[in-house]
Amino acid sequence: MSPARLFSARLRTVFEDVGHWALSTRAGLKPSRRLPQQASPRLLSVGCADHAKRQELPGKKPLSEKKLKRYFVDCRRVLVCGGNGGAGASCFHSEPRKEFGGPDGGDGGNGGHVILRVSPPFRRLSQYQEDGRQVKLLGLPAVSQVPVGTLVKEGGRVVADLSRMGDEYIAALGGAGGKGNRFFLANDNRAPVTCTPGRPGQRRVLHLELKTVAHAGMVGFPNAGKSSLLRAISNARPAVASYPFTTLKPHVGIVHYEGHQQIAVADIPGIIRGAHQNRGLGSAFLRHIERCRFLLFVVDLSQPEPWTQVDDLKYELEMYEEGLSERPHAIIANKIDLPEARANLSQLRDHLGREVIALSALTGENLEQLLLHLKVLHDAYVEAELGKGRQPLRW
Ligand SMILES: Nc1nc2c(ncn2[C@@H]2O[C@H](COP(=O)(O)OP(=O)(O)OP(=O)(O)O)[C@@H](O)[C@H]2O)c(=O)[nH]1
Ligand SMILES: [Mg+2]
């Protein structure tokens, strides 16, 4: 994939795309878009029929998965280059009545550092002077915004864990500026012409990885209705189709609650039996599941013996990482609108011996129960984090 330029000025950071990550597809991160939603409480707004379909803006064609995935990245290999130090100047001061004013070449400015910072929207600050001409000029650092929970790795080793708002990491140091001829002025040399060039900036290849993908991760077989569900409860727009493996990359949607509380839910591509051995779309997506704080197992209730889906999913998670299937979770039985699904529900409940949230992403039936349960899981997570003295993840 062709490298994309992050900083167009002197500090170059070249991003080579390795993986994609859907960070809130139109999920209302802009306040202007979010406001109308917050005004009407979501808990009451989701029960309407055909909710997922109604969310489309009139006259707007839904984007295909192929187009959607372009925008999202969850891990990247980046080449970061600190700014080169500016060269010192060699010149002499001269003005009317002061013809030989002495050496006046300024020092070159130091090259700007490249800083990764967890902060609100990215603003480029990369501007610095290359040459010192009579005044000292210092390079400004280039600041690159990264999402909260970014791991910075170099050669497989974690060099920074940017887990809080405002955290910073100097990814590449700028080179020191050269000295102008004024610096070399001495008693025995009143007219030095020497000046030194600036040092080149540091260059490093770093891996940026999102440690946390979302609060909740939707885990399910292909076609279970995960993307439909995410569309129904959030503003995210993953592609939905009746063939398996429609979703090729994770998508994150934000569910808004009263009091400006937001819960991020990830739609993770479908996994199949043997996913831990790289079958289907491979084990890469198990990594994304691992990065969610709690899980929603989405089951297609219209399939015979739907409990086997839960068993298989848990088995795959356990094979990938011990204890992963025991992470706080809820079982979501989707497609309750279909007649065969209703018949399977009581059997599923009996087999699992626990609460099952039966709903329909298509008609919007019982979505409220999912939203309420999502909040319960989130509150338990927040409490557990605070109990451990850690700051819970905020979206
Ligand atoms: N009847 C009915 N159909 C549904 C429901 N939810 C999803 N579907 C249909 O099931 C099919 C698959 O839905 P998706 O949302 O793409 O499923 P997915 O789990 O995201 O599938 P992958 O992306 O392949 O993993 C689509 O044809 C949906 O219209 C539901 O509640 N009821
Ligand atoms: Mg999907």
PDB file of N, CA and C in Angstrom, residues 93-188:
ATOM      1  N   HIS A  93      28.106  41.605  10.060  1.00  0.00           N
ATOM      2  CA  HIS A  93      27.211  42.736  10.217  1.00  0.00           C
ATOM      3  C   HIS A  93      27.785  43.945   9.464  1.00  0.00           C
ATOM      4  N   SER A  94      26.938  44.627   8.795  1.00  0.00           N
ATOM      5  CA  SER A  94      27.399  45.790   8.046  1.00  0.00           C
ATOM      6  C   SER A  94      26.238  46.746   7.869  1.00  0.00           C
ATOM      7  N   GLU A  95      26.462  48.024   8.236  1.00  0.00           N
ATOM      8  CA  GLU A  95      25.423  49.033   8.049  1.00  0.00           C
ATOM      9  C   GLU A  95      26.129  50.376   7.883  1.00  0.00           C
ATOM     10  N   PRO A  96      25.457  51.417   7.448  1.00  0.00           N
ATOM     11  CA  PRO A  96      26.125  52.714   7.279  1.00  0.00           C
ATOM     12  C   PRO A  96      26.799  53.164   8.582  1.00  0.00           C
ATOM     13  N   ARG A  97      27.969  53.616   8.477  1.00  0.00           N
ATOM     14  CA  ARG A  97      28.827  54.070   9.575  1.00  0.00           C
ATOM     15  C   ARG A  97      29.292  52.937  10.483  1.00  0.00           C
ATOM     16  N   LYS A  98      28.937  51.731  10.175  1.00  0.00           N
ATOM     17  CA  LYS A  98      29.426  50.586  10.952  1.00  0.00           C
ATOM     18  C   LYS A  98      29.681  49.455   9.966  1.00  0.00           C
ATOM     19  N   GLU A  99      30.700  49.729   9.174  1.00  0.00           N
ATOM     20  CA  GLU A  99      30.922  48.858   8.035  1.00  0.00           C
ATOM     21  C   GLU A  99      31.373  47.466   8.455  1.00  0.00           C
ATOM     22  N   PHE A 100      32.218  47.406   9.495  1.00  0.00           N
ATOM     23  CA  PHE A 100      32.746  46.105   9.937  1.00  0.00           C
ATOM     24  C   PHE A 100      32.141  45.749  11.297  1.00  0.00           C
ATOM     25  N   GLY A 101      30.921  45.414  11.288  1.00  0.00           N
ATOM     26  CA  GLY A 101      30.182  45.145  12.550  1.00  0.00           C
ATOM     27  C   GLY A 101      30.495  43.804  13.186  1.00  0.00           C
ATOM     28  N   GLY A 102      31.323  43.039  12.579  1.00  0.00           N
ATOM     29  CA  GLY A 102      31.721  41.756  13.185  1.00  0.00           C
ATOM     30  C   GLY A 102      30.869  40.593  12.707  1.00  0.00           C
ATOM     31  N   PRO A 103      31.260  39.414  13.098  1.00  0.00           N
ATOM     32  CA  PRO A 103      30.520  38.212  12.652  1.00  0.00           C
ATOM     33  C   PRO A 103      29.106  38.216  13.216  1.00  0.00           C
ATOM     34  N   ASP A 104      28.178  37.864  12.379  1.00  0.00           N
ATOM     35  CA  ASP A 104      26.780  37.954  12.816  1.00  0.00           C
ATOM     36  C   ASP A 104      25.934  36.760  12.365  1.00  0.00           C
ATOM     37  N   GLY A 105      26.601  35.698  11.999  1.00  0.00           N
ATOM     38  CA  GLY A 105      25.841  34.519  11.538  1.00  0.00           C
ATOM     39  C   GLY A 105      25.188  33.818  12.728  1.00  0.00           C
ATOM     40  N   GLY A 106      23.908  33.663  12.663  1.00  0.00           N
ATOM     41  CA  GLY A 106      23.185  33.019  13.782  1.00  0.00           C
ATOM     42  C   GLY A 106      23.318  31.508  13.740  1.00  0.00           C
ATOM     43  N   ASP A 107      22.977  30.918  14.866  1.00  0.00           N
ATOM     44  CA  ASP A 107      22.967  29.453  14.936  1.00  0.00           C
ATOM     45  C   ASP A 107      21.740  28.913  14.212  1.00  0.00           C
ATOM     46  N   GLY A 108      21.895  27.747  13.692  1.00  0.00           N
ATOM     47  CA  GLY A 108      20.734  27.088  13.088  1.00  0.00           C
ATOM     48  C   GLY A 108      19.797  26.607  14.195  1.00  0.00           C
ATOM     49  N   GLY A 109      18.515  26.593  13.899  1.00  0.00           N
ATOM     50  CA  GLY A 109      17.564  26.106  14.908  1.00  0.00           C
ATOM     51  C   GLY A 109      17.653  24.591  15.055  1.00  0.00           C
ATOM     52  N   ASN A 110      17.308  24.121  16.230  1.00  0.00           N
ATOM     53  CA  ASN A 110      17.251  22.670  16.410  1.00  0.00           C
ATOM     54  C   ASN A 110      16.068  22.111  15.621  1.00  0.00           C
ATOM     55  N   GLY A 111      16.242  20.922  15.101  1.00  0.00           N
ATOM     56  CA  GLY A 111      15.135  20.284  14.389  1.00  0.00           C
ATOM     57  C   GLY A 111      14.029  19.932  15.368  1.00  0.00           C
ATOM     58  N   GLY A 112      12.811  19.982  14.897  1.00  0.00           N
ATOM     59  CA  GLY A 112      11.683  19.666  15.790  1.00  0.00           C
ATOM     60  C   GLY A 112      11.605  18.171  16.064  1.00  0.00           C
ATOM     61  N   HIS A 113      11.156  17.838  17.260  1.00  0.00           N
ATOM     62  CA  HIS A 113      10.912  16.428  17.586  1.00  0.00           C
ATOM     63  C   HIS A 113       9.585  16.005  16.964  1.00  0.00           C
ATOM     64  N   VAL A 114       9.413  14.727  16.824  1.00  0.00           N
ATOM     65  CA  VAL A 114       8.088  14.205  16.466  1.00  0.00           C
ATOM     66  C   VAL A 114       7.486  13.633  17.742  1.00  0.00           C
ATOM     67  N   ILE A 115       6.377  14.187  18.130  1.00  0.00           N
ATOM     68  CA  ILE A 115       5.752  13.789  19.395  1.00  0.00           C
ATOM     69  C   ILE A 115       4.416  13.112  19.124  1.00  0.00           C
ATOM     70  N   LEU A 116       4.211  11.989  19.763  1.00  0.00           N
ATOM     71  CA  LEU A 116       2.895  11.342  19.703  1.00  0.00           C
ATOM     72  C   LEU A 116       2.147  11.760  20.958  1.00  0.00           C
ATOM     73  N   ARG A 117       0.981  12.285  20.779  1.00  0.00           N
ATOM     74  CA  ARG A 117       0.233  12.786  21.939  1.00  0.00           C
ATOM     75  C   ARG A 117      -1.216  12.323  21.883  1.00  0.00           C
ATOM     76  N   VAL A 118      -1.688  11.876  23.034  1.00  0.00           N
ATOM     77  CA  VAL A 118      -3.104  11.513  23.130  1.00  0.00           C
ATOM     78  C   VAL A 118      -3.854  12.812  23.381  1.00  0.00           C
ATOM     79  N   SER A 119      -4.576  13.266  22.393  1.00  0.00           N
ATOM     80  CA  SER A 119      -5.223  14.575  22.528  1.00  0.00           C
ATOM     81  C   SER A 119      -6.380  14.699  21.559  1.00  0.00           C
ATOM     82  N   PRO A 120      -7.186  15.735  21.739  1.00  0.00           N
ATOM     83  CA  PRO A 120      -8.272  15.998  20.795  1.00  0.00           C
ATOM     84  C   PRO A 120      -7.713  16.342  19.411  1.00  0.00           C
ATOM     85  N   PRO A 121      -8.573  16.581  18.464  1.00  0.00           N
ATOM     86  CA  PRO A 121      -8.202  16.559  17.054  1.00  0.00           C
ATOM     87  C   PRO A 121      -6.815  17.065  16.691  1.00  0.00           C
ATOM     88  N   PHE A 122      -6.248  16.357  15.776  1.00  0.00           N
ATOM     89  CA  PHE A 122      -4.885  16.605  15.321  1.00  0.00           C
ATOM     90  C   PHE A 122      -4.708  17.997  14.734  1.00  0.00           C
ATOM     91  N   ARG A 123      -3.638  18.671  15.184  1.00  0.00           N
ATOM     92  CA  ARG A 123      -3.256  19.947  14.571  1.00  0.00           C
ATOM     93  C   ARG A 123      -1.772  19.898  14.285  1.00  0.00           C
ATOM     94  N   ARG A 124      -1.431  20.236  13.101  1.00  0.00           N
ATOM     95  CA  ARG A 124      -0.016  20.159  12.733  1.00  0.00           C
ATOM     96  C   ARG A 124       0.727  21.393  13.231  1.00  0.00           C
ATOM     97  N   LEU A 125       1.822  21.168  13.939  1.00  0.00           N
ATOM     98  CA  LEU A 125       2.611  22.282  14.455  1.00  0.00           C
ATOM     99  C   LEU A 125       4.006  22.293  13.847  1.00  0.00           C
ATOM    100  N   SER A 126       4.155  21.532  12.820  1.00  0.00           N
ATOM    101  CA  SER A 126       5.508  21.365  12.303  1.00  0.00           C
ATOM    102  C   SER A 126       5.935  22.586  11.492  1.00  0.00           C
ATOM    103  N   GLN A 127       6.713  23.402  12.120  1.00  0.00           N
ATOM    104  CA  GLN A 127       7.313  24.512  11.377  1.00  0.00           C
ATOM    105  C   GLN A 127       8.554  24.949  12.119  1.00  0.00           C
ATOM    106  N   TYR A 128       9.606  24.991  11.462  1.00  0.00           N
ATOM    107  CA  TYR A 128      10.832  25.450  12.095  1.00  0.00           C
ATOM    108  C   TYR A 128      11.774  26.000  11.050  1.00  0.00           C
ATOM    109  N   GLN A 129      12.716  26.745  11.513  1.00  0.00           N
ATOM    110  CA  GLN A 129      13.610  27.418  10.570  1.00  0.00           C
ATOM    111  C   GLN A 129      14.780  26.517  10.219  1.00  0.00           C
ATOM    112  N   GLU A 130      15.110  26.549   8.984  1.00  0.00           N
ATOM    113  CA  GLU A 130      16.197  25.701   8.526  1.00  0.00           C
ATOM    114  C   GLU A 130      17.557  26.355   8.741  1.00  0.00           C
ATOM    115  N   ASP A 131      17.628  27.588   8.427  1.00  0.00           N
ATOM    116  CA  ASP A 131      18.912  28.265   8.536  1.00  0.00           C
ATOM    117  C   ASP A 131      18.849  29.373   9.570  1.00  0.00           C
ATOM    118  N   GLY A 132      19.969  29.559  10.267  1.00  0.00           N
ATOM    119  CA  GLY A 132      20.036  30.691  11.188  1.00  0.00           C
ATOM    120  C   GLY A 132      20.540  31.889  10.427  1.00  0.00           C
ATOM    121  N   ARG A 133      19.736  32.868  10.282  1.00  0.00           N
ATOM    122  CA  ARG A 133      20.162  34.099   9.614  1.00  0.00           C
ATOM    123  C   ARG A 133      20.017  35.236  10.598  1.00  0.00           C
ATOM    124  N   GLN A 134      21.082  35.565  11.243  1.00  0.00           N
ATOM    125  CA  GLN A 134      21.170  36.719  12.125  1.00  0.00           C
ATOM    126  C   GLN A 134      20.349  36.601  13.395  1.00  0.00           C
ATOM    127  N   VAL A 135      19.332  35.799  13.441  1.00  0.00           N
ATOM    128  CA  VAL A 135      18.597  35.597  14.698  1.00  0.00           C
ATOM    129  C   VAL A 135      18.526  34.096  14.966  1.00  0.00           C
ATOM    130  N   LYS A 136      18.404  33.770  16.223  1.00  0.00           N
ATOM    131  CA  LYS A 136      18.291  32.361  16.568  1.00  0.00           C
ATOM    132  C   LYS A 136      16.850  31.914  16.400  1.00  0.00           C
ATOM    133  N   LEU A 137      16.660  30.839  15.710  1.00  0.00           N
ATOM    134  CA  LEU A 137      15.299  30.333  15.522  1.00  0.00           C
ATOM    135  C   LEU A 137      15.260  28.873  15.936  1.00  0.00           C
ATOM    136  N   LEU A 138      14.253  28.527  16.640  1.00  0.00           N
ATOM    137  CA  LEU A 138      14.147  27.144  17.108  1.00  0.00           C
ATOM    138  C   LEU A 138      13.026  26.423  16.389  1.00  0.00           C
ATOM    139  N   GLY A 139      13.258  25.166  16.117  1.00  0.00           N
ATOM    140  CA  GLY A 139      12.225  24.365  15.466  1.00  0.00           C
ATOM    141  C   GLY A 139      11.104  24.040  16.434  1.00  0.00           C
ATOM    142  N   LEU A 140       9.906  23.963  15.932  1.00  0.00           N
ATOM    143  CA  LEU A 140       8.768  23.563  16.749  1.00  0.00           C
ATOM    144  C   LEU A 140       8.526  22.066  16.565  1.00  0.00           C
ATOM    145  N   PRO A 141       8.072  21.398  17.593  1.00  0.00           N
ATOM    146  CA  PRO A 141       7.855  19.962  17.430  1.00  0.00           C
ATOM    147  C   PRO A 141       6.638  19.671  16.553  1.00  0.00           C
ATOM    148  N   ALA A 142       6.685  18.547  15.894  1.00  0.00           N
ATOM    149  CA  ALA A 142       5.523  18.079  15.142  1.00  0.00           C
ATOM    150  C   ALA A 142       4.747  17.165  16.078  1.00  0.00           C
ATOM    151  N   VAL A 143       3.498  17.482  16.269  1.00  0.00           N
ATOM    152  CA  VAL A 143       2.683  16.702  17.210  1.00  0.00           C
ATOM    153  C   VAL A 143       1.686  15.881  16.416  1.00  0.00           C
ATOM    154  N   SER A 144       1.690  14.604  16.665  1.00  0.00           N
ATOM    155  CA  SER A 144       0.747  13.740  15.983  1.00  0.00           C
ATOM    156  C   SER A 144      -0.243  13.190  16.997  1.00  0.00           C
ATOM    157  N   GLN A 145      -1.480  13.345  16.688  1.00  0.00           N
ATOM    158  CA  GLN A 145      -2.512  12.862  17.598  1.00  0.00           C
ATOM    159  C   GLN A 145      -2.651  11.346  17.471  1.00  0.00           C
ATOM    160  N   VAL A 146      -2.692  10.690  18.594  1.00  0.00           N
ATOM    161  CA  VAL A 146      -2.958   9.245  18.575  1.00  0.00           C
ATOM    162  C   VAL A 146      -4.130   8.979  19.517  1.00  0.00           C
ATOM    163  N   PRO A 147      -4.867   7.917  19.272  1.00  0.00           N
ATOM    164  CA  PRO A 147      -5.994   7.618  20.156  1.00  0.00           C
ATOM    165  C   PRO A 147      -5.521   7.112  21.514  1.00  0.00           C
ATOM    166  N   VAL A 148      -6.369   7.275  22.485  1.00  0.00           N
ATOM    167  CA  VAL A 148      -6.046   6.789  23.825  1.00  0.00           C
ATOM    168  C   VAL A 148      -5.886   5.267  23.773  1.00  0.00           C
ATOM    169  N   GLY A 149      -4.881   4.749  24.488  1.00  0.00           N
ATOM    170  CA  GLY A 149      -4.633   3.305  24.492  1.00  0.00           C
ATOM    171  C   GLY A 149      -3.735   2.850  23.353  1.00  0.00           C
ATOM    172  N   THR A 150      -2.873   3.748  22.888  1.00  0.00           N
ATOM    173  CA  THR A 150      -1.952   3.355  21.815  1.00  0.00           C
ATOM    174  C   THR A 150      -0.663   2.811  22.410  1.00  0.00           C
ATOM    175  N   LEU A 151      -0.277   1.647  21.934  1.00  0.00           N
ATOM    176  CA  LEU A 151       1.015   1.082  22.330  1.00  0.00           C
ATOM    177  C   LEU A 151       2.024   1.429  21.245  1.00  0.00           C
ATOM    178  N   VAL A 152       3.186   1.907  21.676  1.00  0.00           N
ATOM    179  CA  VAL A 152       4.245   2.203  20.710  1.00  0.00           C
ATOM    180  C   VAL A 152       5.309   1.120  20.871  1.00  0.00           C
ATOM    181  N   LYS A 153       5.584   0.406  19.801  1.00  0.00           N
ATOM    182  CA  LYS A 153       6.558  -0.686  19.865  1.00  0.00           C
ATOM    183  C   LYS A 153       7.701  -0.425  18.893  1.00  0.00           C
ATOM    184  N   GLU A 154       8.877  -0.869  19.320  1.00  0.00           N
ATOM    185  CA  GLU A 154      10.026  -0.786  18.429  1.00  0.00           C
ATOM    186  C   GLU A 154      10.733  -2.132  18.484  1.00  0.00           C
ATOM    187  N   GLY A 155      10.821  -2.787  17.367  1.00  0.00           N
ATOM    188  CA  GLY A 155      11.452  -4.107  17.327  1.00  0.00           C
ATOM    189  C   GLY A 155      10.785  -5.105  18.258  1.00  0.00           C
ATOM    190  N   GLY A 156       9.468  -5.052  18.358  1.00  0.00           N
ATOM    191  CA  GLY A 156       8.734  -5.992  19.198  1.00  0.00           C
ATOM    192  C   GLY A 156       8.709  -5.630  20.665  1.00  0.00           C
ATOM    193  N   ARG A 157       9.420  -4.575  21.044  1.00  0.00           N
ATOM    194  CA  ARG A 157       9.485  -4.162  22.450  1.00  0.00           C
ATOM    195  C   ARG A 157       8.590  -2.935  22.660  1.00  0.00           C
ATOM    196  N   VAL A 158       7.803  -2.961  23.737  1.00  0.00           N
ATOM    197  CA  VAL A 158       6.928  -1.814  24.004  1.00  0.00           C
ATOM    198  C   VAL A 158       7.776  -0.670  24.560  1.00  0.00           C
ATOM    199  N   VAL A 159       7.769   0.464  23.866  1.00  0.00           N
ATOM    200  CA  VAL A 159       8.562   1.600  24.341  1.00  0.00           C
ATOM    201  C   VAL A 159       7.683   2.675  24.984  1.00  0.00           C
ATOM    202  N   ALA A 160       6.387   2.645  24.708  1.00  0.00           N
ATOM    203  CA  ALA A 160       5.493   3.617  25.346  1.00  0.00           C
ATOM    204  C   ALA A 160       4.072   3.080  25.354  1.00  0.00           C
ATOM    205  N   ASP A 161       3.380   3.377  26.423  1.00  0.00           N
ATOM    206  CA  ASP A 161       1.983   2.981  26.570  1.00  0.00           C
ATOM    207  C   ASP A 161       1.196   4.263  26.811  1.00  0.00           C
ATOM    208  N   LEU A 162       0.566   4.767  25.763  1.00  0.00           N
ATOM    209  CA  LEU A 162      -0.135   6.055  25.872  1.00  0.00           C
ATOM    210  C   LEU A 162      -1.585   5.777  26.252  1.00  0.00           C
ATOM    211  N   SER A 163      -1.822   5.662  27.529  1.00  0.00           N
ATOM    212  CA  SER A 163      -3.138   5.194  27.957  1.00  0.00           C
ATOM    213  C   SER A 163      -4.017   6.289  28.556  1.00  0.00           C
ATOM    214  N   ARG A 164      -3.481   7.501  28.713  1.00  0.00           N
ATOM    215  CA  ARG A 164      -4.311   8.575  29.270  1.00  0.00           C
ATOM    216  C   ARG A 164      -4.298   9.791  28.366  1.00  0.00           C
ATOM    217  N   MET A 165      -5.361  10.574  28.490  1.00  0.00           N
ATOM    218  CA  MET A 165      -5.437  11.820  27.729  1.00  0.00           C
ATOM    219  C   MET A 165      -4.234  12.695  28.077  1.00  0.00           C
ATOM    220  N   GLY A 166      -3.598  13.236  27.076  1.00  0.00           N
ATOM    221  CA  GLY A 166      -2.480  14.152  27.317  1.00  0.00           C
ATOM    222  C   GLY A 166      -1.129  13.463  27.388  1.00  0.00           C
ATOM    223  N   ASP A 167      -1.102  12.119  27.452  1.00  0.00           N
ATOM    224  CA  ASP A 167       0.180  11.400  27.459  1.00  0.00           C
ATOM    225  C   ASP A 167       0.947  11.732  26.187  1.00  0.00           C
ATOM    226  N   GLU A 168       2.273  11.820  26.346  1.00  0.00           N
ATOM    227  CA  GLU A 168       3.106  12.158  25.195  1.00  0.00           C
ATOM    228  C   GLU A 168       4.295  11.221  25.098  1.00  0.00           C
ATOM    229  N   TYR A 169       4.763  11.037  23.909  1.00  0.00           N
ATOM    230  CA  TYR A 169       5.981  10.265  23.715  1.00  0.00           C
ATOM    231  C   TYR A 169       6.781  10.912  22.586  1.00  0.00           C
ATOM    232  N   ILE A 170       8.050  11.148  22.843  1.00  0.00           N
ATOM    233  CA  ILE A 170       8.894  11.732  21.788  1.00  0.00           C
ATOM    234  C   ILE A 170       9.346  10.586  20.898  1.00  0.00           C
ATOM    235  N   ALA A 171       8.760  10.537  19.725  1.00  0.00           N
ATOM    236  CA  ALA A 171       9.009   9.409  18.821  1.00  0.00           C
ATOM    237  C   ALA A 171      10.338   9.568  18.088  1.00  0.00           C
ATOM    238  N   ALA A 172      10.704  10.778  17.784  1.00  0.00           N
ATOM    239  CA  ALA A 172      11.987  11.005  17.101  1.00  0.00           C
ATOM    240  C   ALA A 172      12.526  12.367  17.520  1.00  0.00           C
ATOM    241  N   LEU A 173      13.791  12.372  17.881  1.00  0.00           N
ATOM    242  CA  LEU A 173      14.398  13.630  18.314  1.00  0.00           C
ATOM    243  C   LEU A 173      14.852  14.430  17.102  1.00  0.00           C
ATOM    244  N   GLY A 174      14.703  15.719  17.207  1.00  0.00           N
ATOM    245  CA  GLY A 174      15.197  16.594  16.140  1.00  0.00           C
ATOM    246  C   GLY A 174      16.708  16.722  16.266  1.00  0.00           C
ATOM    247  N   GLY A 175      17.350  16.980  15.144  1.00  0.00           N
ATOM    248  CA  GLY A 175      18.806  17.156  15.177  1.00  0.00           C
ATOM    249  C   GLY A 175      19.183  18.515  15.743  1.00  0.00           C
ATOM    250  N   ALA A 176      20.360  18.584  16.361  1.00  0.00           N
ATOM    251  CA  ALA A 176      20.815  19.860  16.930  1.00  0.00           C
ATOM    252  C   ALA A 176      21.186  20.815  15.795  1.00  0.00           C
ATOM    253  N   GLY A 177      20.936  22.075  16.025  1.00  0.00           N
ATOM    254  CA  GLY A 177      21.257  23.082  15.015  1.00  0.00           C
ATOM    255  C   GLY A 177      22.760  23.330  14.950  1.00  0.00           C
ATOM    256  N   GLY A 178      23.222  23.771  13.799  1.00  0.00           N
ATOM    257  CA  GLY A 178      24.647  24.097  13.654  1.00  0.00           C
ATOM    258  C   GLY A 178      24.962  25.463  14.252  1.00  0.00           C
ATOM    259  N   LYS A 179      26.232  25.764  14.376  1.00  0.00           N
ATOM    260  CA  LYS A 179      26.656  27.042  14.959  1.00  0.00           C
ATOM    261  C   LYS A 179      27.004  28.039  13.858  1.00  0.00           C
ATOM    262  N   GLY A 180      26.564  29.269  14.080  1.00  0.00           N
ATOM    263  CA  GLY A 180      26.896  30.340  13.138  1.00  0.00           C
ATOM    264  C   GLY A 180      28.280  30.882  13.441  1.00  0.00           C
ATOM    265  N   ASN A 181      28.783  31.737  12.568  1.00  0.00           N
ATOM    266  CA  ASN A 181      30.172  32.197  12.778  1.00  0.00           C
ATOM    267  C   ASN A 181      30.291  33.121  13.984  1.00  0.00           C
ATOM    268  N   ARG A 182      29.174  33.679  14.459  1.00  0.00           N
ATOM    269  CA  ARG A 182      29.246  34.516  15.667  1.00  0.00           C
ATOM    270  C   ARG A 182      29.700  33.683  16.870  1.00  0.00           C
ATOM    271  N   PHE A 183      29.330  32.392  16.864  1.00  0.00           N
ATOM    272  CA  PHE A 183      29.679  31.500  17.956  1.00  0.00           C
ATOM    273  C   PHE A 183      31.197  31.342  18.074  1.00  0.00           C
ATOM    274  N   PHE A 184      31.873  31.460  16.933  1.00  0.00           N
ATOM    275  CA  PHE A 184      33.322  31.203  16.930  1.00  0.00           C
ATOM    276  C   PHE A 184      34.145  32.478  17.165  1.00  0.00           C
ATOM    277  N   LEU A 185      33.453  33.560  17.476  1.00  0.00           N
ATOM    278  CA  LEU A 185      34.165  34.820  17.757  1.00  0.00           C
ATOM    279  C   LEU A 185      35.028  34.645  19.010  1.00  0.00           C
ATOM    280  N   ALA A 186      36.304  34.963  18.908  1.00  0.00           N
ATOM    281  CA  ALA A 186      37.220  34.827  20.046  1.00  0.00           C
ATOM    282  C   ALA A 186      38.206  35.980  20.008  1.00  0.00           C
ATOM    283  N   ASN A 187      38.959  36.156  21.094  1.00  0.00           N
ATOM    284  CA  ASN A 187      39.903  37.279  21.160  1.00  0.00           C
ATOM    285  C   ASN A 187      40.961  37.168  20.077  1.00  0.00           C
ATOM    286  N   ASP A 188      41.346  35.928  19.790  1.00  0.00           N
ATOM    287  CA  ASP A 188      42.394  35.773  18.777  1.00  0.00           C
ATOM    288  C   ASP A 188      41.821  35.596  17.371  1.00  0.00           C
TER     289      ASP A 188
END
